Structure formats: C-alpha cells, structure tokens
C-alpha cells in the first residue's frame, strides 16, 4: 500500500509563477489551473490554486523537496498546515473508500484527480473551519461581558478594531466559499463526478459546510452587536457634549445677566 497525503499549505498559490516553475522543472499537465505533476519517482502530485496539494505515492524526500520549492510561491502560508492522510492501492474492480483506504481501479491521473478534488476541498474547508472557530473563541468574552454587565467593556477604538478584524475574517471566508462548490473540472469530465461526490460524502463536506455557515452566522451577529455598541457609545458621547454645552451656556447666562460677572 502507498500513501495519499493532502495538505492545506496557504491561502493560495501565485498561479502564474507556479505554472512557470512546474513547466520548467517537471512533466506537468494543467486542468483548469489544477496542475498534475508526475515525479521521476513515479509519484503523482496535484496542486490546486487555493493552496492545497495532494500527493499520491510520493516518498518523504521528494515531498520535502517539493515543499521547499513551493514555499516562495505560497500566498500567506499557514502557520500550521492542514492535512489528511489515506492509504491506497491499485487494481480493484470498482473504486471504494473505507477506513481511510482508497481502492483505485487503474490508478489513472484522471481517477486520482477526481478524488483529489474532494480531498483538496476538505483540507481547505478545515482551514476555514479553524479560522472561524479561532475567531469565535477569541471574541467569546465580548457577548459574555455584555450579558453580565450590559457593556462590552471595550473603548470605541477597540470596538472599531474588532469590527475591522471580523470584517476581514468574514470576507476572507466568503471569498473562498465558492471553492466548496462542485469544481468546474467536472463540466468537461462529468463521468468522473461520481468519484468526487463519493469522496466528498466520505469526508462529510456538506455537513461541515453547514456547520461553517452557522459559525459565519455567529461572527456576523457579533459584528452587528459591536456596530450597535459603537453607535450607542457615539450617541452617548454626543449627548454628553450637548449636556456640557447647555451647562456652560447656563453658567454664562447666570454670570452675565444675574450675577453681573461679565
């Protein structure tokens, strides 16, 4: 049995630079910006523009060398790459996935690519899940403070910064959300779509997308709550300014007209 390993390495690759590097150094075939690299060690590598890579039967030395080559082409590399591991063999009558083992029929590049599409999406989804969960954990004190004291205990500047952070997280996740749809690759190779769907079902992609939706909803509600709090603080500041202006005007009136100070 050989290993099939998927990594989520970065938010994306510089596709133009990646294409040039791969075409210069490897035998490469491109399928709608998905690159299939055949290594001299008989391993197969599939690189996806959204920062995921799937390796079939690649030894550890070749994997490390490829990783080192890809690093300059990564856009916002992840501090801790996401990964998923399988074993596989070739020669089955039909493709099956069970207990993290994949049985391939002929082991053709298209067969591997169809399955790789699902695995690559899964590690990308894991990245988005981790980012959403981390954001929720980091901001959990805000609704807790609001429930206990009626205030977020944040200054207007802090609220502004937190809103900006939430906007970045929400927009970044939404930007990558389309990646979780059925890839355009299957418009041309519709006969392979069943393999992709089988892998997606095995990895619970649809259920995880629904959970991610709920986490996004929580982030959006927190953003709206901070927006209301910021408006409240701004309104309170304006009210106090008006109160002090009225107080000063009264003092001037008393001093000028009644006490003859001016």
PDB file of C-alpha atoms in Angstrom:
ATOM      1  CA  UNK A   1       0.000   0.000   0.000  1.00  0.00           C
ATOM      2  CA  UNK A   2       1.092   3.545  -0.731  1.00  0.00           C
ATOM      3  CA  UNK A   3       0.250   6.848   0.920  1.00  0.00           C
ATOM      4  CA  UNK A   4      -2.056   9.583  -0.302  1.00  0.00           C
ATOM      5  CA  UNK A   5      -1.493  12.790   1.660  1.00  0.00           C
ATOM      6  CA  UNK A   6      -3.303  16.106   1.290  1.00  0.00           C
ATOM      7  CA  UNK A   7      -2.035  19.393   2.712  1.00  0.00           C
ATOM      8  CA  UNK A   8      -3.556  22.816   3.007  1.00  0.00           C
ATOM      9  CA  UNK A   9      -0.393  24.928   2.826  1.00  0.00           C
ATOM     10  CA  UNK A  10      -1.531  28.505   2.242  1.00  0.00           C
ATOM     11  CA  UNK A  11      -4.420  30.757   1.328  1.00  0.00           C
ATOM     12  CA  UNK A  12      -3.362  30.286  -2.266  1.00  0.00           C
ATOM     13  CA  UNK A  13      -0.548  29.972  -4.790  1.00  0.00           C
ATOM     14  CA  UNK A  14       0.786  32.532  -7.233  1.00  0.00           C
ATOM     15  CA  UNK A  15      -0.595  30.585 -10.194  1.00  0.00           C
ATOM     16  CA  UNK A  16       1.475  32.317 -12.865  1.00  0.00           C
ATOM     17  CA  UNK A  17       4.736  31.771 -11.013  1.00  0.00           C
ATOM     18  CA  UNK A  18       3.715  28.230 -10.088  1.00  0.00           C
ATOM     19  CA  UNK A  19       2.932  27.386 -13.717  1.00  0.00           C
ATOM     20  CA  UNK A  20       6.312  28.675 -14.912  1.00  0.00           C
ATOM     21  CA  UNK A  21       8.225  26.779 -12.238  1.00  0.00           C
ATOM     22  CA  UNK A  22       6.442  23.488 -12.812  1.00  0.00           C
ATOM     23  CA  UNK A  23       6.679  23.639 -16.606  1.00  0.00           C
ATOM     24  CA  UNK A  24      10.397  24.358 -16.332  1.00  0.00           C
ATOM     25  CA  UNK A  25      11.232  21.549 -13.925  1.00  0.00           C
ATOM     26  CA  UNK A  26       8.614  18.785 -14.287  1.00  0.00           C
ATOM     27  CA  UNK A  27       6.302  16.928 -16.594  1.00  0.00           C
ATOM     28  CA  UNK A  28       3.081  18.787 -15.899  1.00  0.00           C
ATOM     29  CA  UNK A  29      -0.493  18.744 -17.199  1.00  0.00           C
ATOM     30  CA  UNK A  30      -2.940  21.532 -16.358  1.00  0.00           C
ATOM     31  CA  UNK A  31      -6.668  21.038 -15.782  1.00  0.00           C
ATOM     32  CA  UNK A  32      -8.359  24.428 -15.207  1.00  0.00           C
ATOM     33  CA  UNK A  33      -5.498  25.761 -13.052  1.00  0.00           C
ATOM     34  CA  UNK A  34      -5.098  22.403 -11.277  1.00  0.00           C
ATOM     35  CA  UNK A  35      -1.597  21.115 -12.002  1.00  0.00           C
ATOM     36  CA  UNK A  36      -0.762  17.424 -12.266  1.00  0.00           C
ATOM     37  CA  UNK A  37       2.931  16.733 -11.788  1.00  0.00           C
ATOM     38  CA  UNK A  38       4.427  13.330 -12.492  1.00  0.00           C
ATOM     39  CA  UNK A  39       7.582  12.886 -10.436  1.00  0.00           C
ATOM     40  CA  UNK A  40      10.552  10.832 -11.519  1.00  0.00           C
ATOM     41  CA  UNK A  41       9.892   8.560  -8.526  1.00  0.00           C
ATOM     42  CA  UNK A  42       6.541   7.559 -10.132  1.00  0.00           C
ATOM     43  CA  UNK A  43       4.588   9.629  -7.647  1.00  0.00           C
ATOM     44  CA  UNK A  44       1.713  11.902  -8.692  1.00  0.00           C
ATOM     45  CA  UNK A  45       1.116  15.382  -7.300  1.00  0.00           C
ATOM     46  CA  UNK A  46      -1.943  17.606  -7.773  1.00  0.00           C
ATOM     47  CA  UNK A  47      -1.640  21.296  -6.909  1.00  0.00           C
ATOM     48  CA  UNK A  48      -4.713  23.497  -6.510  1.00  0.00           C
ATOM     49  CA  UNK A  49      -4.668  27.304  -6.853  1.00  0.00           C
ATOM     50  CA  UNK A  50      -6.340  27.767  -3.449  1.00  0.00           C
ATOM     51  CA  UNK A  51      -3.268  26.463  -1.606  1.00  0.00           C
ATOM     52  CA  UNK A  52      -3.959  22.724  -1.347  1.00  0.00           C
ATOM     53  CA  UNK A  53      -1.759  19.904  -2.605  1.00  0.00           C
ATOM     54  CA  UNK A  54      -2.468  16.166  -2.846  1.00  0.00           C
ATOM     55  CA  UNK A  55       0.373  13.651  -3.167  1.00  0.00           C
ATOM     56  CA  UNK A  56      -0.095  10.056  -4.336  1.00  0.00           C
ATOM     57  CA  UNK A  57       2.725   7.609  -3.688  1.00  0.00           C
ATOM     58  CA  UNK A  58       5.345  10.321  -3.117  1.00  0.00           C
ATOM     59  CA  UNK A  59       8.289   9.441  -0.857  1.00  0.00           C
ATOM     60  CA  UNK A  60       9.273  11.673   2.075  1.00  0.00           C
ATOM     61  CA  UNK A  61      12.393  13.116   0.413  1.00  0.00           C
ATOM     62  CA  UNK A  62      10.533  14.131  -2.747  1.00  0.00           C
ATOM     63  CA  UNK A  63       7.737  15.592  -0.632  1.00  0.00           C
ATOM     64  CA  UNK A  64      10.139  17.775   1.361  1.00  0.00           C
ATOM     65  CA  UNK A  65      11.973  18.912  -1.776  1.00  0.00           C
ATOM     66  CA  UNK A  66       8.708  19.864  -3.467  1.00  0.00           C
ATOM     67  CA  UNK A  67       7.533  21.675  -0.345  1.00  0.00           C
ATOM     68  CA  UNK A  68      10.736  23.748  -0.283  1.00  0.00           C
ATOM     69  CA  UNK A  69      10.254  24.651  -3.953  1.00  0.00           C
ATOM     70  CA  UNK A  70       6.645  25.713  -3.416  1.00  0.00           C
ATOM     71  CA  UNK A  71       7.255  27.938  -0.379  1.00  0.00           C
ATOM     72  CA  UNK A  72       8.218  31.100  -2.370  1.00  0.00           C
ATOM     73  CA  UNK A  73       5.022  30.746  -4.423  1.00  0.00           C
ATOM     74  CA  UNK A  74       2.671  30.495  -1.439  1.00  0.00           C
ATOM     75  CA  UNK A  75       0.358  33.387  -0.635  1.00  0.00           C
ATOM     76  CA  UNK A  76       0.002  33.804   3.153  1.00  0.00           C
ATOM     77  CA  UNK A  77       1.380  30.377   4.201  1.00  0.00           C
ATOM     78  CA  UNK A  78      -0.430  28.762   7.127  1.00  0.00           C
ATOM     79  CA  UNK A  79       1.495  28.552  10.388  1.00  0.00           C
ATOM     80  CA  UNK A  80       0.180  25.027  10.841  1.00  0.00           C
ATOM     81  CA  UNK A  81      -0.753  23.301   7.564  1.00  0.00           C
ATOM     82  CA  UNK A  82      -3.947  21.267   7.477  1.00  0.00           C
ATOM     83  CA  UNK A  83      -3.535  17.662   6.397  1.00  0.00           C
ATOM     84  CA  UNK A  84      -5.444  14.482   5.661  1.00  0.00           C
ATOM     85  CA  UNK A  85      -3.901  11.030   5.157  1.00  0.00           C
ATOM     86  CA  UNK A  86      -5.025   7.917   3.316  1.00  0.00           C
ATOM     87  CA  UNK A  87      -3.503   4.730   2.019  1.00  0.00           C
ATOM     88  CA  UNK A  88      -4.295   3.405  -1.439  1.00  0.00           C
ATOM     89  CA  UNK A  89      -3.735   0.516  -3.782  1.00  0.00           C
ATOM     90  CA  UNK A  90      -4.464  -0.106  -7.460  1.00  0.00           C
ATOM     91  CA  UNK A  91      -6.253  -2.975  -9.179  1.00  0.00           C
ATOM     92  CA  UNK A  92      -9.744  -3.066  -7.660  1.00  0.00           C
ATOM     93  CA  UNK A  93     -12.800  -3.755  -9.814  1.00  0.00           C
ATOM     94  CA  UNK A  94     -14.512  -0.603  -8.540  1.00  0.00           C
ATOM     95  CA  UNK A  95     -13.289   2.405  -6.573  1.00  0.00           C
ATOM     96  CA  UNK A  96     -14.007   2.153  -2.857  1.00  0.00           C
ATOM     97  CA  UNK A  97     -13.142   4.340   0.136  1.00  0.00           C
ATOM     98  CA  UNK A  98     -13.224   2.756   3.564  1.00  0.00           C
ATOM     99  CA  UNK A  99     -11.330   3.326   6.834  1.00  0.00           C
ATOM    100  CA  UNK A 100      -9.097   5.936   5.174  1.00  0.00           C
ATOM    101  CA  UNK A 101      -8.062   3.455   2.490  1.00  0.00           C
ATOM    102  CA  UNK A 102      -8.735   4.103  -1.204  1.00  0.00           C
ATOM    103  CA  UNK A 103      -9.012   1.298  -3.718  1.00  0.00           C
ATOM    104  CA  UNK A 104      -8.327   2.527  -7.262  1.00  0.00           C
ATOM    105  CA  UNK A 105      -9.079   0.624 -10.458  1.00  0.00           C
ATOM    106  CA  UNK A 106      -6.363   1.615 -12.940  1.00  0.00           C
ATOM    107  CA  UNK A 107      -4.716   4.458 -10.994  1.00  0.00           C
ATOM    108  CA  UNK A 108      -5.031   6.841 -13.942  1.00  0.00           C
ATOM    109  CA  UNK A 109      -4.275  10.547 -13.405  1.00  0.00           C
ATOM    110  CA  UNK A 110      -7.918  11.496 -14.043  1.00  0.00           C
ATOM    111  CA  UNK A 111      -9.120   8.942 -11.490  1.00  0.00           C
ATOM    112  CA  UNK A 112      -6.703  10.351  -8.923  1.00  0.00           C
ATOM    113  CA  UNK A 113      -7.593  13.939  -9.823  1.00  0.00           C
ATOM    114  CA  UNK A 114     -11.330  13.375  -9.359  1.00  0.00           C
ATOM    115  CA  UNK A 115     -10.718  12.048  -5.842  1.00  0.00           C
ATOM    116  CA  UNK A 116      -8.077  14.703  -5.149  1.00  0.00           C
ATOM    117  CA  UNK A 117     -10.652  17.426  -5.837  1.00  0.00           C
ATOM    118  CA  UNK A 118     -12.682  16.241  -2.840  1.00  0.00           C
ATOM    119  CA  UNK A 119      -9.664  15.831  -0.545  1.00  0.00           C
ATOM    120  CA  UNK A 120      -8.236  19.235  -1.510  1.00  0.00           C
ATOM    121  CA  UNK A 121     -11.564  20.897  -0.755  1.00  0.00           C
ATOM    122  CA  UNK A 122     -11.687  19.098   2.586  1.00  0.00           C
ATOM    123  CA  UNK A 123      -8.332  20.445   3.798  1.00  0.00           C
ATOM    124  CA  UNK A 124      -9.317  23.927   2.565  1.00  0.00           C
ATOM    125  CA  UNK A 125     -12.575  23.615   4.474  1.00  0.00           C
ATOM    126  CA  UNK A 126     -10.592  22.570   7.563  1.00  0.00           C
ATOM    127  CA  UNK A 127      -8.583  25.797   7.249  1.00  0.00           C
ATOM    128  CA  UNK A 128     -11.764  27.907   7.079  1.00  0.00           C
ATOM    129  CA  UNK A 129     -13.316  25.970   9.972  1.00  0.00           C
ATOM    130  CA  UNK A 130     -10.246  26.550  12.131  1.00  0.00           C
ATOM    131  CA  UNK A 131     -10.200  30.267  11.347  1.00  0.00           C
ATOM    132  CA  UNK A 132     -13.899  30.691  12.139  1.00  0.00           C
ATOM    133  CA  UNK A 133     -13.570  28.722  15.396  1.00  0.00           C
ATOM    134  CA  UNK A 134     -10.484  30.692  16.425  1.00  0.00           C
ATOM    135  CA  UNK A 135     -12.288  33.984  15.806  1.00  0.00           C
ATOM    136  CA  UNK A 136     -15.292  32.868  17.861  1.00  0.00           C
ATOM    137  CA  UNK A 137     -13.036  31.733  20.733  1.00  0.00           C
ATOM    138  CA  UNK A 138     -11.038  34.973  20.699  1.00  0.00           C
ATOM    139  CA  UNK A 139     -14.194  37.099  20.887  1.00  0.00           C
ATOM    140  CA  UNK A 140     -16.205  34.924  23.300  1.00  0.00           C
ATOM    141  CA  UNK A 141     -15.578  37.400  26.137  1.00  0.00           C
ATOM    142  CA  UNK A 142     -17.499  40.157  24.346  1.00  0.00           C
ATOM    143  CA  UNK A 143     -21.043  38.681  24.491  1.00  0.00           C
ATOM    144  CA  UNK A 144     -20.220  37.298  27.956  1.00  0.00           C
ATOM    145  CA  UNK A 145     -19.343  40.785  29.232  1.00  0.00           C
ATOM    146  CA  UNK A 146     -22.457  42.186  27.585  1.00  0.00           C
ATOM    147  CA  UNK A 147     -24.635  39.577  29.316  1.00  0.00           C
ATOM    148  CA  UNK A 148     -23.020  40.173  32.728  1.00  0.00           C
ATOM    149  CA  UNK A 149     -22.589  43.956  32.766  1.00  0.00           C
ATOM    150  CA  UNK A 150     -24.659  45.296  29.877  1.00  0.00           C
ATOM    151  CA  UNK A 151     -21.486  46.592  28.225  1.00  0.00           C
ATOM    152  CA  UNK A 152     -18.723  45.125  26.084  1.00  0.00           C
ATOM    153  CA  UNK A 153     -16.089  46.911  28.239  1.00  0.00           C
ATOM    154  CA  UNK A 154     -14.344  47.995  25.065  1.00  0.00           C
ATOM    155  CA  UNK A 155     -13.358  51.505  24.077  1.00  0.00           C
ATOM    156  CA  UNK A 156     -14.606  52.973  20.817  1.00  0.00           C
ATOM    157  CA  UNK A 157     -11.143  52.411  19.297  1.00  0.00           C
ATOM    158  CA  UNK A 158     -11.121  48.768  20.442  1.00  0.00           C
ATOM    159  CA  UNK A 159     -14.607  48.235  19.053  1.00  0.00           C
ATOM    160  CA  UNK A 160     -13.521  49.699  15.719  1.00  0.00           C
ATOM    161  CA  UNK A 161     -10.506  47.397  15.578  1.00  0.00           C
ATOM    162  CA  UNK A 162     -12.597  44.356  16.476  1.00  0.00           C
ATOM    163  CA  UNK A 163     -15.161  45.187  13.807  1.00  0.00           C
ATOM    164  CA  UNK A 164     -12.374  45.503  11.246  1.00  0.00           C
ATOM    165  CA  UNK A 165     -10.988  42.109  12.244  1.00  0.00           C
ATOM    166  CA  UNK A 166     -14.404  40.473  11.947  1.00  0.00           C
ATOM    167  CA  UNK A 167     -14.940  42.040   8.515  1.00  0.00           C
ATOM    168  CA  UNK A 168     -11.615  40.612   7.322  1.00  0.00           C
ATOM    169  CA  UNK A 169     -12.399  37.126   8.633  1.00  0.00           C
ATOM    170  CA  UNK A 170     -15.927  37.079   7.242  1.00  0.00           C
ATOM    171  CA  UNK A 171     -14.934  38.449   3.824  1.00  0.00           C
ATOM    172  CA  UNK A 172     -11.963  36.072   3.526  1.00  0.00           C
ATOM    173  CA  UNK A 173     -14.116  33.031   4.297  1.00  0.00           C
ATOM    174  CA  UNK A 174     -16.826  34.204   1.906  1.00  0.00           C
ATOM    175  CA  UNK A 175     -14.170  34.800  -0.771  1.00  0.00           C
ATOM    176  CA  UNK A 176     -13.126  31.142  -0.589  1.00  0.00           C
ATOM    177  CA  UNK A 177     -16.662  29.835  -0.163  1.00  0.00           C
ATOM    178  CA  UNK A 178     -17.157  29.224  -3.888  1.00  0.00           C
ATOM    179  CA  UNK A 179     -14.277  26.758  -3.728  1.00  0.00           C
ATOM    180  CA  UNK A 180     -16.561  24.387  -1.855  1.00  0.00           C
ATOM    181  CA  UNK A 181     -18.916  24.020  -4.839  1.00  0.00           C
ATOM    182  CA  UNK A 182     -18.558  21.245  -7.406  1.00  0.00           C
ATOM    183  CA  UNK A 183     -15.384  22.116  -9.377  1.00  0.00           C
ATOM    184  CA  UNK A 184     -15.698  23.274 -12.988  1.00  0.00           C
ATOM    185  CA  UNK A 185     -13.388  20.389 -13.936  1.00  0.00           C
ATOM    186  CA  UNK A 186     -16.446  18.117 -13.965  1.00  0.00           C
ATOM    187  CA  UNK A 187     -18.152  20.151 -16.669  1.00  0.00           C
ATOM    188  CA  UNK A 188     -15.693  18.518 -19.061  1.00  0.00           C
ATOM    189  CA  UNK A 189     -15.310  15.199 -17.241  1.00  0.00           C
ATOM    190  CA  UNK A 190     -18.835  14.554 -15.996  1.00  0.00           C
ATOM    191  CA  UNK A 191     -18.223  10.795 -15.956  1.00  0.00           C
ATOM    192  CA  UNK A 192     -15.772  11.343 -13.054  1.00  0.00           C
ATOM    193  CA  UNK A 193     -18.081  13.479 -10.906  1.00  0.00           C
ATOM    194  CA  UNK A 194     -19.398  10.429  -9.026  1.00  0.00           C
ATOM    195  CA  UNK A 195     -15.865   9.787  -7.686  1.00  0.00           C
ATOM    196  CA  UNK A 196     -15.614  13.345  -6.400  1.00  0.00           C
ATOM    197  CA  UNK A 197     -19.045  13.128  -4.767  1.00  0.00           C
ATOM    198  CA  UNK A 198     -18.157   9.815  -3.123  1.00  0.00           C
ATOM    199  CA  UNK A 199     -15.025  11.351  -1.595  1.00  0.00           C
ATOM    200  CA  UNK A 200     -16.966  14.460  -0.522  1.00  0.00           C
ATOM    201  CA  UNK A 201     -19.555  12.247   1.209  1.00  0.00           C
ATOM    202  CA  UNK A 202     -16.843  10.226   2.909  1.00  0.00           C
ATOM    203  CA  UNK A 203     -15.262  13.423   4.278  1.00  0.00           C
ATOM    204  CA  UNK A 204     -18.659  14.889   5.342  1.00  0.00           C
ATOM    205  CA  UNK A 205     -18.002  18.016   3.315  1.00  0.00           C
ATOM    206  CA  UNK A 206     -21.675  19.048   3.080  1.00  0.00           C
ATOM    207  CA  UNK A 207     -22.332  18.666   6.810  1.00  0.00           C
ATOM    208  CA  UNK A 208     -19.165  20.599   7.615  1.00  0.00           C
ATOM    209  CA  UNK A 209     -20.179  23.389   5.226  1.00  0.00           C
ATOM    210  CA  UNK A 210     -23.460  23.712   7.132  1.00  0.00           C
ATOM    211  CA  UNK A 211     -21.562  23.987  10.427  1.00  0.00           C
ATOM    212  CA  UNK A 212     -19.280  26.607   8.879  1.00  0.00           C
ATOM    213  CA  UNK A 213     -22.397  28.529   7.809  1.00  0.00           C
ATOM    214  CA  UNK A 214     -23.583  28.591  11.422  1.00  0.00           C
ATOM    215  CA  UNK A 215     -20.179  29.828  12.602  1.00  0.00           C
ATOM    216  CA  UNK A 216     -20.278  32.569   9.984  1.00  0.00           C
ATOM    217  CA  UNK A 217     -23.720  33.494  11.266  1.00  0.00           C
ATOM    218  CA  UNK A 218     -22.328  33.829  14.793  1.00  0.00           C
ATOM    219  CA  UNK A 219     -19.485  36.037  13.553  1.00  0.00           C
ATOM    220  CA  UNK A 220     -21.943  38.224  11.640  1.00  0.00           C
ATOM    221  CA  UNK A 221     -24.197  38.603  14.706  1.00  0.00           C
ATOM    222  CA  UNK A 222     -21.178  39.601  16.795  1.00  0.00           C
ATOM    223  CA  UNK A 223     -20.254  42.167  14.149  1.00  0.00           C
ATOM    224  CA  UNK A 224     -23.784  43.624  14.266  1.00  0.00           C
ATOM    225  CA  UNK A 225     -23.696  43.701  18.068  1.00  0.00           C
ATOM    226  CA  UNK A 226     -20.411  45.642  18.039  1.00  0.00           C
ATOM    227  CA  UNK A 227     -21.822  48.017  15.439  1.00  0.00           C
ATOM    228  CA  UNK A 228     -24.796  48.737  17.732  1.00  0.00           C
ATOM    229  CA  UNK A 229     -22.465  49.197  20.706  1.00  0.00           C
ATOM    230  CA  UNK A 230     -20.294  51.610  18.738  1.00  0.00           C
ATOM    231  CA  UNK A 231     -23.347  53.614  17.692  1.00  0.00           C
ATOM    232  CA  UNK A 232     -24.516  53.680  21.325  1.00  0.00           C
ATOM    233  CA  UNK A 233     -21.152  54.936  22.565  1.00  0.00           C
ATOM    234  CA  UNK A 234     -21.093  57.589  19.846  1.00  0.00           C
ATOM    235  CA  UNK A 235     -24.630  58.699  20.712  1.00  0.00           C
ATOM    236  CA  UNK A 236     -23.742  58.820  24.407  1.00  0.00           C
ATOM    237  CA  UNK A 237     -20.706  60.972  23.656  1.00  0.00           C
ATOM    238  CA  UNK A 238     -22.835  63.389  21.627  1.00  0.00           C
ATOM    239  CA  UNK A 239     -25.410  63.540  24.429  1.00  0.00           C
ATOM    240  CA  UNK A 240     -22.731  64.394  26.993  1.00  0.00           C
ATOM    241  CA  UNK A 241     -21.288  67.077  24.698  1.00  0.00           C
ATOM    242  CA  UNK A 242     -24.736  68.631  24.349  1.00  0.00           C
ATOM    243  CA  UNK A 243     -25.298  68.458  28.122  1.00  0.00           C
ATOM    244  CA  UNK A 244     -21.981  70.208  28.828  1.00  0.00           C
ATOM    245  CA  UNK A 245     -22.664  72.865  26.203  1.00  0.00           C
ATOM    246  CA  UNK A 246     -26.051  73.581  27.794  1.00  0.00           C
ATOM    247  CA  UNK A 247     -24.422  73.697  31.242  1.00  0.00           C
ATOM    248  CA  UNK A 248     -21.780  76.170  30.032  1.00  0.00           C
ATOM    249  CA  UNK A 249     -24.468  78.303  28.401  1.00  0.00           C
ATOM    250  CA  UNK A 250     -26.442  78.366  31.667  1.00  0.00           C
ATOM    251  CA  UNK A 251     -23.336  79.395  33.610  1.00  0.00           C
ATOM    252  CA  UNK A 252     -22.637  82.191  31.158  1.00  0.00           C
ATOM    253  CA  UNK A 253     -26.263  83.343  31.426  1.00  0.00           C
ATOM    254  CA  UNK A 254     -26.158  83.297  35.226  1.00  0.00           C
ATOM    255  CA  UNK A 255     -22.841  85.107  35.328  1.00  0.00           C
ATOM    256  CA  UNK A 256     -23.782  87.768  32.801  1.00  0.00           C
ATOM    257  CA  UNK A 257     -27.437  88.545  33.446  1.00  0.00           C
ATOM    258  CA  UNK A 258     -27.944  87.689  37.100  1.00  0.00           C
ATOM    259  CA  UNK A 259     -24.630  87.977  38.887  1.00  0.00           C
ATOM    260  CA  UNK A 260     -23.191  90.667  36.592  1.00  0.00           C
ATOM    261  CA  UNK A 261     -19.814  88.867  36.379  1.00  0.00           C
ATOM    262  CA  UNK A 262     -19.289  89.898  32.743  1.00  0.00           C
TER     263      UNK A 262
END
